[in-house]
Amino acid sequence: MEYLKNAGIMPHRTTEPGEAYLFWCIDGASILLTGRTDPAALTGGVRAIFGTHLPAGWPDHTPGGVATNSDPMQQGFDFSTRTLLSASRIRLDAHNDGAVGFSDVYPDLLALLCDTAAPSGGESFLVDGHYLCDAIARDPAQRELTRFLWAVPIEQCARMEDRPPGTPGFVRSRRPIVSRTAGGRLTVRYHREHQRILDDGPVSDADRAHLATWLELGQQAATAAPRFLLHPGELLVVDNYRVFHGREAYEGTDRFLHRVLGFTDMSMAAQP
């Protein structure tokens, strides 16, 4: 489908926090050039971009990171350091961060500051979920898929048996793929590995087919999206309610990103 080629995002780079916020609103993502690689540059940069849209005490925890796992084919999470251990030799499929771990109320802001880039590979990509859903809705052949995306609840968290040992149990989330916050903000979730039809039904064959189509369209959009590299000192901010992100496989063991998730005053956690 031709419209899948236009769902990818190439984030705007700027040294101005106000401009970074503007393009986060317009495109769903932007990059602030901080010139620094320390964790304070992450939290300070996000605070400069989002200002009063963040809680007064933000962040309420020490930022974590994204590092290479000792096994390049395995992925996990170190809860003591809040560090995501990346499977470097495997492409990370498009997804929203926290959308399968925070239940219905998940963060609307993802921020990644590049500390050390991989010597080869690791290109990032972004898919605009709003654009993708709008394009599907405009396609007369996909009217039933649009109904499914808005109306049919699905499982939005990992199965117990799929969670790494020691992972706390997730609160079950059963929502349609597309929904709105109490304040009217559109949210779109995508996770090819964990999104599935309700475990205990009832389920129709048509709904199974619609979910498979959605996951395939998202995958095609991710494949067609432009690639870009985050360089040391570059802070990527993503609208986690709108944009799916991923990265290509990479070589080396030193790649490290500082990462933080947050709730703005526009998130599901905010009071209407």
Tab-separated table of N, CA and C in Angstrom, residues 9-33 49 126 228 230 234-237:
chain	number	residue	atom	x	y	z
A	9	ILE	N	8.933	8.818	10.079
A	9	ILE	CA	9.276	10.167	10.534
A	9	ILE	C	10.792	10.341	10.522
A	10	MET	N	11.262	11.456	9.956
A	10	MET	CA	12.646	11.872	10.116
A	10	MET	C	12.647	13.057	11.082
A	11	PRO	N	13.078	12.858	12.330
A	11	PRO	CA	12.934	13.918	13.339
A	11	PRO	C	13.780	15.144	13.037
A	12	HIS	N	13.198	16.294	13.325
A	12	HIS	CA	13.875	17.578	13.146
A	12	HIS	C	14.920	17.772	14.247
A	13	ARG	N	16.117	18.223	13.877
A	13	ARG	CA	17.185	18.495	14.837
A	13	ARG	C	17.271	19.998	15.093
A	14	THR	N	17.489	20.357	16.350
A	14	THR	CA	17.555	21.764	16.723
A	14	THR	C	18.347	21.928	18.013
A	15	THR	N	18.871	23.130	18.217
A	15	THR	CA	19.527	23.463	19.491
A	15	THR	C	18.586	24.220	20.412
A	16	GLU	N	17.364	24.516	19.957
A	16	GLU	CA	16.410	25.311	20.713
A	16	GLU	C	15.325	24.426	21.334
A	17	PRO	N	15.221	24.394	22.677
A	17	PRO	CA	14.200	23.559	23.317
A	17	PRO	C	12.776	23.893	22.866
A	18	GLY	N	12.481	25.167	22.679
A	18	GLY	CA	11.144	25.549	22.249
A	18	GLY	C	10.807	24.996	20.880
A	19	GLU	N	11.774	24.991	19.987
A	19	GLU	CA	11.562	24.429	18.654
A	19	GLU	C	11.430	22.901	18.730
A	20	ALA	N	12.206	22.280	19.621
A	20	ALA	CA	12.080	20.832	19.801
A	20	ALA	C	10.673	20.471	20.260
A	21	TYR	N	10.110	21.267	21.171
A	21	TYR	CA	8.747	21.006	21.626
A	21	TYR	C	7.745	21.197	20.485
A	22	LEU	N	7.923	22.234	19.678
A	22	LEU	CA	7.023	22.495	18.556
A	22	LEU	C	7.001	21.308	17.604
A	23	PHE	N	8.168	20.774	17.258
A	23	PHE	CA	8.216	19.660	16.312
A	23	PHE	C	7.781	18.345	16.962
A	24	TRP	N	7.931	18.228	18.281
A	24	TRP	CA	7.354	17.075	18.975
A	24	TRP	C	5.837	17.101	18.805
A	25	CYS	N	5.240	18.272	18.903
A	25	CYS	CA	3.791	18.418	18.716
A	25	CYS	C	3.386	18.182	17.262
A	26	ILE	N	4.171	18.695	16.319
A	26	ILE	CA	3.814	18.607	14.901
A	26	ILE	C	4.061	17.210	14.347
A	27	ASP	N	5.259	16.695	14.557
A	27	ASP	CA	5.688	15.441	13.925
A	27	ASP	C	5.566	14.220	14.819
A	28	GLY	N	5.534	14.440	16.141
A	28	GLY	CA	5.518	13.328	17.071
A	28	GLY	C	6.886	12.980	17.635
A	29	ALA	N	7.936	13.668	17.155
A	29	ALA	CA	9.289	13.414	17.645
A	29	ALA	C	10.194	14.549	17.197
A	30	SER	N	11.284	14.770	17.946
A	30	SER	CA	12.298	15.752	17.564
A	30	SER	C	13.588	15.421	18.305
A	31	ILE	N	14.675	16.081	17.892
A	31	ILE	CA	15.982	15.848	18.496
A	31	ILE	C	16.566	17.184	18.950
A	32	LEU	N	16.930	17.257	20.230
A	32	LEU	CA	17.598	18.432	20.776
A	32	LEU	C	19.097	18.151	20.842
A	33	LEU	N	19.895	19.039	20.275
A	33	LEU	CA	21.348	18.910	20.306
A	33	LEU	C	21.844	19.538	21.605
A	49	ILE	N	12.552	21.378	27.324
A	49	ILE	CA	11.620	21.218	26.208
A	49	ILE	C	10.173	21.309	26.680
A	126	LEU	N	11.205	5.591	13.159
A	126	LEU	CA	9.986	6.038	13.824
A	126	LEU	C	8.809	5.910	12.863
A	228	PHE	N	17.871	6.795	10.801
A	228	PHE	CA	18.754	7.874	11.229
A	228	PHE	C	19.566	7.393	12.414
A	230	LEU	N	21.436	8.304	16.043
A	230	LEU	CA	21.594	9.240	17.152
A	230	LEU	C	23.080	9.342	17.470
A	234	GLU	N	22.926	13.915	21.393
A	234	GLU	CA	21.624	14.162	20.766
A	234	GLU	C	20.521	13.529	21.613
A	235	LEU	N	19.527	14.329	21.940
A	235	LEU	CA	18.412	13.924	22.788
A	235	LEU	C	17.159	13.768	21.931
A	236	LEU	N	16.686	12.529	21.782
A	236	LEU	CA	15.480	12.240	21.026
A	236	LEU	C	14.288	12.208	21.980
A	237	VAL	N	13.261	13.006	21.679
A	237	VAL	CA	12.017	12.970	22.454
A	237	VAL	C	10.906	12.488	21.529
